[in-house]
């Protein structure tokens, strides 16, 4: 049985070669696995019964080693990574005397030192000049792959090191993959499943500028080309935001023959803004960006909310339906969204009591894994959500074979990518309403995406293959 070994550069080459159809195909494979995880019994290898909980070891040097085993229809695998504790200060809190158990938030001045962040806070990509103080970025979660940004003069270095080992059903080792890039990619692959069906993605805001933010932006632009007109990146470091954008439009600078499926920067109609806390109008612009957004990606390991709850819960904030994906916080003390936003999303609403326009609420938070989020997701824990107030992503999708059969019965063209369950109320909520998705990471995602990468690597002749391992 051959063993294929993929280094970080190999993984990057494969992922950046994927076009829109490839992404949709991968999402369908992942959707099937998540559906089986959430709904099947022990007759299926993707069932939750066959997904052991991850374990961790706290080392003397302060780092943490995570072990994430999983199984799918083709075999099993385990990801092992070592994580160095990051500076998880996130972005400055705009909430005065914030109480995560309160139902009200008040706006105050940013509290972080501005001089150590940058000298230019917001820019468009169309020729604005700036100078900035470099900051260091660090990927700090094996489960989600998000990046924290801390001040300093050192170059950006990753603090997650590890690998994904894949085996077939007989226990033969078939793949060994560097875990750095694939972790961020598979998380974004799941987050953007819901993006495909959204009615509007005109304005998109992302918090963070690391690998996780990068892959969310890249997949969004691949899945909804020419539909994203305003792209806002909110990050502590102007330089990290600039590098994220540069990579988006030139991800393989050493390959002169590379074709970027996102397109060229100078031909893009997307207006891009970078916002850092050093901007003199940070609070006003942040509120404007959040309020105007149709899609918000939160990709930082922040320990305080990235913006006040009132931005989204007061009458003005409720006028627009939004899709919000929170994948940065992965421990009980970490929060990116104020818990009041989650409480409002699951609370019963009586339409006749409100005279203002308000988008439909689904009454639940979507999660990758109920058991994982109830134990590890800070927003879910601090909002005191109950199990019946969260629904797993896999429960929302139809298996590909079921979707194909239904479309064939109706004489309709089979739609590529993942398909939602047939429910008019749920469809309206997922496409137009306020949807919050929370992810803490699932080993099953690594195994499914890892096996797909091994297949593509062998087809393209990428990596190192050891015959008869």
XYZ file of C-alpha atoms in Angstrom:
469
model
C 0.000 0.000 0.000
C 1.555 3.359 -1.040
C 2.022 6.193 1.441
C 1.782 9.775 0.149
C 3.580 12.483 2.134
C 2.535 16.126 1.649
C 4.582 18.991 3.077
C 3.225 22.470 3.705
C 4.203 23.693 0.220
C 2.569 20.632 -1.359
C -0.680 21.248 0.504
C -0.634 24.922 -0.480
C -0.119 24.040 -4.178
C -3.059 21.656 -4.186
C -5.425 23.981 -2.314
C -4.586 26.966 -4.495
C -5.193 24.945 -7.647
C -8.849 24.390 -6.683
C -11.479 26.260 -8.698
C -15.120 26.888 -7.842
C -16.299 23.483 -9.071
C -13.585 21.759 -7.038
C -14.658 23.629 -3.900
C -18.299 22.670 -4.458
C -17.297 19.033 -4.906
C -15.289 19.077 -1.677
C -18.167 20.734 0.162
C -20.533 18.022 -1.013
C -18.196 15.325 0.300
C -17.858 17.125 3.623
C -21.624 17.760 3.809
C -22.308 14.048 3.357
C -19.878 13.166 6.139
C -21.327 15.795 8.495
C -24.853 14.616 7.693
C -23.919 11.054 8.610
C -22.153 12.319 11.735
C -25.291 14.115 12.921
C -28.047 11.734 11.843
C -26.784 8.163 11.352
C -26.640 5.273 13.778
C -23.686 3.045 14.539
C -24.025 1.308 11.155
C -22.078 4.170 9.567
C -18.396 4.906 10.187
C -19.041 8.687 10.163
C -21.491 8.343 13.045
C -20.665 10.384 16.128
C -20.232 7.121 18.058
C -17.039 6.526 16.081
C -15.599 10.012 16.643
C -13.552 9.924 19.870
C -13.220 13.146 21.812
C -9.941 14.952 21.356
C -7.477 14.921 24.215
C -4.729 17.317 25.165
C -1.502 17.313 27.137
C -0.234 20.458 28.837
C 3.544 20.529 28.556
C 6.061 22.031 30.987
C 7.095 24.701 28.481
C 3.532 26.038 28.425
C 2.614 24.556 25.059
C -0.283 22.170 24.490
C -0.328 19.005 22.401
C -3.692 18.032 20.920
C -4.693 14.570 19.716
C -7.725 14.537 17.397
C -8.744 11.032 16.187
C -11.611 10.431 13.760
C -13.014 7.895 11.307
C -14.946 8.145 8.052
C -16.231 5.841 5.307
C -12.729 5.273 3.898
C -10.814 4.633 7.106
C -9.540 6.585 10.057
C -6.979 9.176 10.960
C -5.503 11.306 13.702
C -4.175 14.842 13.776
C -1.488 15.629 16.333
C -0.399 19.222 16.795
C 1.618 21.259 19.250
C 0.347 24.742 20.082
C 2.288 27.574 21.692
C 0.128 29.881 23.855
C -0.687 33.046 21.885
C -1.315 36.616 22.837
C -5.118 36.372 22.645
C -5.895 39.988 23.370
C -7.862 40.250 20.147
C -9.168 43.693 19.264
C -9.852 46.498 21.753
C -13.106 46.191 23.620
C -15.666 48.860 22.847
C -17.841 47.918 25.776
C -17.556 49.939 28.969
C -17.544 47.717 32.060
C -18.638 44.803 29.897
C -20.594 42.112 31.673
C -21.128 39.047 29.554
C -24.112 38.149 31.698
C -25.842 41.472 31.177
C -28.390 42.248 28.518
C -27.089 45.720 27.710
C -23.873 47.050 26.230
C -22.570 50.582 26.220
C -19.932 52.006 23.891
C -16.670 53.355 25.221
C -13.285 54.329 23.869
C -10.846 51.645 22.735
C -8.479 50.632 25.481
C -5.535 49.213 23.573
C -2.372 51.246 22.968
C -2.566 52.722 19.501
C 1.039 53.683 18.859
C 2.196 50.075 18.901
C -0.235 48.910 16.248
C 0.096 51.005 13.100
C 0.097 54.527 11.816
C -2.549 53.932 9.184
C -5.877 52.430 10.019
C -8.041 52.192 6.924
C -7.267 52.128 3.254
C -8.588 51.101 -0.106
C -6.527 48.816 -2.265
C -6.539 51.393 -5.039
C -3.213 53.077 -4.414
C -3.344 54.392 -0.855
C 0.044 54.616 0.835
C 0.774 53.867 4.453
C 3.473 53.029 6.939
C 3.020 50.621 9.756
C 4.748 48.932 12.630
C 5.036 45.219 11.844
C 3.257 42.865 14.166
C 3.579 39.179 14.642
C 0.817 36.720 13.842
C 0.460 33.289 15.320
C -1.837 30.430 14.532
C -2.890 29.073 17.865
C -5.646 26.533 17.490
C -5.372 23.094 16.001
C -9.127 22.813 15.990
C -9.841 25.985 14.034
C -6.519 27.308 12.776
C -7.207 30.916 13.623
C -4.545 33.543 14.023
C -3.956 35.923 16.883
C -2.076 39.159 16.336
C 0.282 40.588 18.916
C 2.383 43.714 18.798
C 6.094 43.468 18.228
C 8.753 43.725 15.570
C 9.280 40.048 14.843
C 8.260 38.530 11.554
C 5.049 36.507 11.391
C 5.644 32.961 12.547
C 3.247 30.097 12.971
C 3.005 28.477 16.385
C 1.065 25.417 15.282
C 3.140 22.439 14.230
C 1.884 18.978 13.556
C 0.624 16.432 11.077
C -2.415 14.497 9.951
C -1.985 10.730 9.579
C -4.507 8.843 7.423
C -5.211 5.104 7.293
C -7.515 2.943 5.231
C -10.109 0.551 6.651
C -7.471 -2.148 7.047
C -5.179 0.110 9.073
C -2.646 0.719 6.290
C -1.116 4.196 6.484
C -2.009 6.009 3.245
C -1.194 9.640 3.940
C 0.940 11.931 6.081
C 0.029 15.608 5.700
C 1.395 18.794 7.243
C -1.497 20.102 9.353
C -0.844 23.843 9.165
C -2.697 24.868 5.994
C -5.289 22.107 5.886
C -6.647 23.061 9.313
C -7.548 26.554 8.201
C -8.882 25.355 4.847
C -11.247 22.690 6.168
C -12.729 25.092 8.719
C -13.414 27.655 5.993
C -14.790 24.923 3.741
C -17.469 24.156 6.339
C -18.191 27.804 7.188
C -18.771 28.757 3.556
C -21.278 25.954 2.928
C -23.993 28.279 4.200
C -22.573 31.178 2.195
C -23.465 29.531 -1.090
C -27.226 29.931 -0.556
C -27.273 33.426 0.949
C -29.431 35.831 -1.008
C -26.946 38.705 -0.673
C -23.205 38.806 0.012
C -22.727 42.389 -1.158
C -20.802 43.515 1.962
C -18.383 41.190 3.759
C -16.407 41.928 6.938
C -13.729 39.679 8.411
C -12.106 40.056 11.831
C -8.494 38.879 11.690
C -5.933 38.577 8.911
C -4.259 35.203 9.426
C -4.598 31.934 7.542
C -8.126 31.350 8.762
C -9.266 34.788 7.612
C -7.424 34.265 4.328
C -9.145 30.984 3.500
C -12.570 32.331 4.422
C -12.024 35.256 2.067
C -10.621 33.095 -0.707
C -13.462 30.577 -0.632
C -16.063 33.346 -0.415
C -14.637 34.987 -3.518
C -14.475 31.670 -5.361
C -18.034 30.690 -4.465
C -19.648 34.083 -5.037
C -17.509 35.718 -7.764
C -18.357 39.315 -8.696
C -21.023 39.484 -5.959
C -18.835 40.812 -3.129
C -18.661 44.576 -3.692
C -17.246 45.691 -0.325
C -14.617 43.739 1.606
C -13.613 44.988 5.062
C -10.719 43.511 7.041
C -10.577 44.476 10.719
C -7.259 43.572 12.316
C -4.727 44.869 14.828
C -1.971 45.176 12.245
C -2.257 47.059 8.975
C 0.724 45.080 7.694
C -0.892 41.700 8.373
C -4.047 42.839 6.591
C -2.021 44.017 3.605
C -0.176 40.703 3.417
C -3.472 38.821 3.560
C -4.766 40.799 0.568
C -1.504 40.414 -1.336
C -1.656 36.655 -0.869
C -5.292 36.582 -1.953
C -4.415 37.984 -5.369
C -0.941 36.432 -5.665
C -0.845 33.222 -3.601
C 1.915 31.483 -5.593
C 4.478 34.211 -6.438
C 7.232 31.683 -7.206
C 5.174 29.935 -9.904
C 5.080 32.022 -13.122
C 2.536 29.637 -14.701
C 0.072 29.763 -11.817
C -3.488 30.812 -12.685
C -5.325 32.437 -9.780
C -8.998 31.443 -9.886
C -9.910 34.404 -7.672
C -8.808 36.737 -10.448
C -6.468 39.689 -10.671
C -6.432 42.536 -8.168
C -6.593 45.271 -10.789
C -9.570 43.703 -12.541
C -11.542 43.228 -9.333
C -14.659 45.304 -8.706
C -14.398 44.652 -4.983
C -13.669 47.754 -2.910
C -11.390 46.769 -0.042
C -10.840 48.513 3.297
C -8.375 47.702 6.073
C -9.278 48.936 9.545
C -7.052 48.838 12.631
C -7.687 50.210 16.140
C -5.168 52.989 15.501
C -7.602 54.728 13.169
C -8.961 57.900 14.766
C -12.510 56.928 13.767
C -12.207 53.240 14.574
C -15.447 53.040 16.560
C -17.563 54.792 13.946
C -16.129 52.828 11.033
C -16.400 49.527 12.892
C -20.078 50.170 13.576
C -20.647 51.153 9.945
C -18.917 48.031 8.647
C -20.771 45.660 10.979
C -24.158 47.260 10.288
C -23.634 47.253 6.507
C -22.373 43.678 6.334
C -24.323 40.808 4.828
C -21.602 38.382 5.921
C -19.277 38.532 8.956
C -16.380 36.134 9.575
C -14.829 36.173 13.069
C -11.430 34.450 13.071
C -9.615 35.683 16.210
C -9.051 33.952 19.584
C -10.417 36.986 21.384
C -11.305 36.899 25.078
C -13.736 39.830 24.752
C -16.474 40.605 22.188
C -15.201 42.126 18.953
C -18.042 44.663 18.916
C -20.959 45.636 21.184
C -24.127 43.550 21.028
C -26.180 46.676 20.344
C -24.715 46.891 16.831
C -26.902 43.921 15.907
C -29.641 43.713 18.544
C -31.139 47.192 18.505
C -33.866 48.057 15.943
C -31.442 49.506 13.394
C -29.140 46.515 13.589
C -31.992 44.042 13.120
C -33.133 45.446 9.790
C -30.729 43.350 7.740
C -30.339 39.596 7.636
C -26.731 38.461 8.137
C -24.680 35.312 8.064
C -22.119 35.314 10.907
C -19.481 32.578 11.212
C -17.477 32.473 14.469
C -14.571 30.065 14.326
C -11.859 31.874 16.295
C -12.790 31.267 19.928
C -12.349 27.650 20.962
C -12.156 27.710 24.771
C -14.798 28.586 27.396
C -13.145 31.913 28.276
C -12.903 33.051 24.657
C -15.654 35.082 22.982
C -15.884 36.867 19.644
C -19.614 37.613 19.694
C -21.286 39.096 22.758
C -23.484 36.386 24.343
C -26.464 38.768 24.136
C -26.384 38.356 20.344
C -26.741 34.597 20.717
C -29.464 34.973 23.352
C -31.431 37.197 21.037
C -31.012 34.775 18.132
C -32.559 31.869 20.070
C -35.227 33.843 21.956
C -38.875 33.517 20.860
C -40.021 36.591 18.956
C -43.578 37.777 18.589
C -43.999 39.663 15.353
C -47.123 41.581 16.415
C -45.187 43.323 19.194
C -42.705 44.902 16.810
C -43.445 47.695 14.396
C -39.961 47.946 12.874
C -38.637 45.795 10.079
C -36.722 42.808 11.418
C -35.206 39.869 9.645
C -36.264 36.329 10.463
C -34.572 34.577 13.388
C -34.130 30.816 13.245
C -34.465 30.184 16.963
C -31.190 28.230 17.060
C -27.443 28.569 16.630
C -25.820 26.326 14.014
C -22.728 24.452 15.251
C -20.321 21.901 13.839
C -20.692 19.648 16.879
C -23.236 20.063 19.682
C -21.206 18.219 22.308
C -18.025 20.118 21.442
C -19.600 23.576 21.407
C -21.523 23.059 24.637
C -18.197 22.255 26.357
C -15.704 24.486 24.522
C -17.390 27.405 22.718
C -17.183 30.485 24.948
C -20.122 32.274 23.303
C -22.415 29.241 23.673
C -21.353 28.586 27.264
C -21.577 32.200 28.441
C -24.933 32.684 26.709
C -26.104 29.615 28.701
C -27.617 27.978 25.642
C -29.354 24.645 26.042
C -28.882 21.619 23.753
C -32.235 22.276 22.055
C -31.067 25.784 21.116
C -28.212 24.569 18.911
C -28.428 22.502 15.732
C -25.608 20.707 13.968
C -24.614 21.776 10.480
C -24.917 18.207 9.224
C -28.623 18.098 10.083
C -29.374 20.842 7.551
C -28.081 19.029 4.469
C -29.371 16.269 2.234
C -27.069 13.511 1.108
C -25.932 13.956 -2.473
C -27.733 10.806 -3.583
C -30.999 12.061 -2.037
C -30.604 15.508 -3.592
C -29.857 13.970 -6.993
C -32.899 11.703 -6.772
C -35.208 14.546 -5.740
C -33.983 16.783 -8.548
C -34.388 13.947 -11.061
C -37.961 13.285 -9.903
C -38.781 16.940 -10.497
C -37.024 16.951 -13.846
C -34.690 19.695 -12.678
C -30.986 20.149 -13.264
C -28.892 18.738 -10.437
C -27.323 21.625 -8.536
C -23.636 21.288 -7.718
C -22.434 21.492 -4.147
C -24.295 20.753 -0.932
C -28.094 21.022 -0.763
C -30.355 21.940 2.158
C -33.174 19.811 3.463
C -36.525 20.683 1.885
C -38.275 22.999 4.348
C -39.660 26.367 3.259
C -39.328 28.003 6.664
C -35.780 26.792 7.159
C -34.872 27.780 3.603
C -36.062 31.353 4.181
C -34.065 31.584 7.405
C -30.857 30.156 5.915
C -31.005 32.319 2.792
C -32.363 35.627 4.117
C -32.502 35.584 7.915
C -29.986 36.059 10.710
C -27.827 32.945 10.857
C -25.005 32.355 13.350
C -22.598 29.466 12.830
C -20.190 28.456 15.595
C -17.319 26.014 15.099
C -14.733 24.604 17.500
C -13.364 22.033 15.071
C -14.061 18.380 14.352
C -11.513 15.688 13.562
C -13.881 14.201 10.979
C -13.371 17.309 8.830
C -9.604 16.734 8.787
C -9.942 13.110 7.724
C -12.491 13.807 4.961
C -10.554 16.728 3.463
C -7.220 14.978 3.987
C -8.327 11.935 1.973
C -9.527 14.214 -0.824
C -6.128 15.943 -0.898
C -4.302 12.610 -1.112
C -6.385 11.645 -4.159
C -5.639 14.955 -5.884
C -1.956 14.801 -4.966
C -1.584 11.402 -6.630
C -3.466 12.601 -9.706
C -1.215 15.661 -10.048
C 2.011 13.951 -9.032
C 2.498 16.266 -6.039
C 4.302 15.211 -2.884
C 6.356 12.107 -2.139
C 4.920 8.623 -2.525
C 6.516 5.637 -0.794
C 5.501 2.409 -2.482
C 4.855 -0.660 -0.313
C 5.138 1.291 2.922
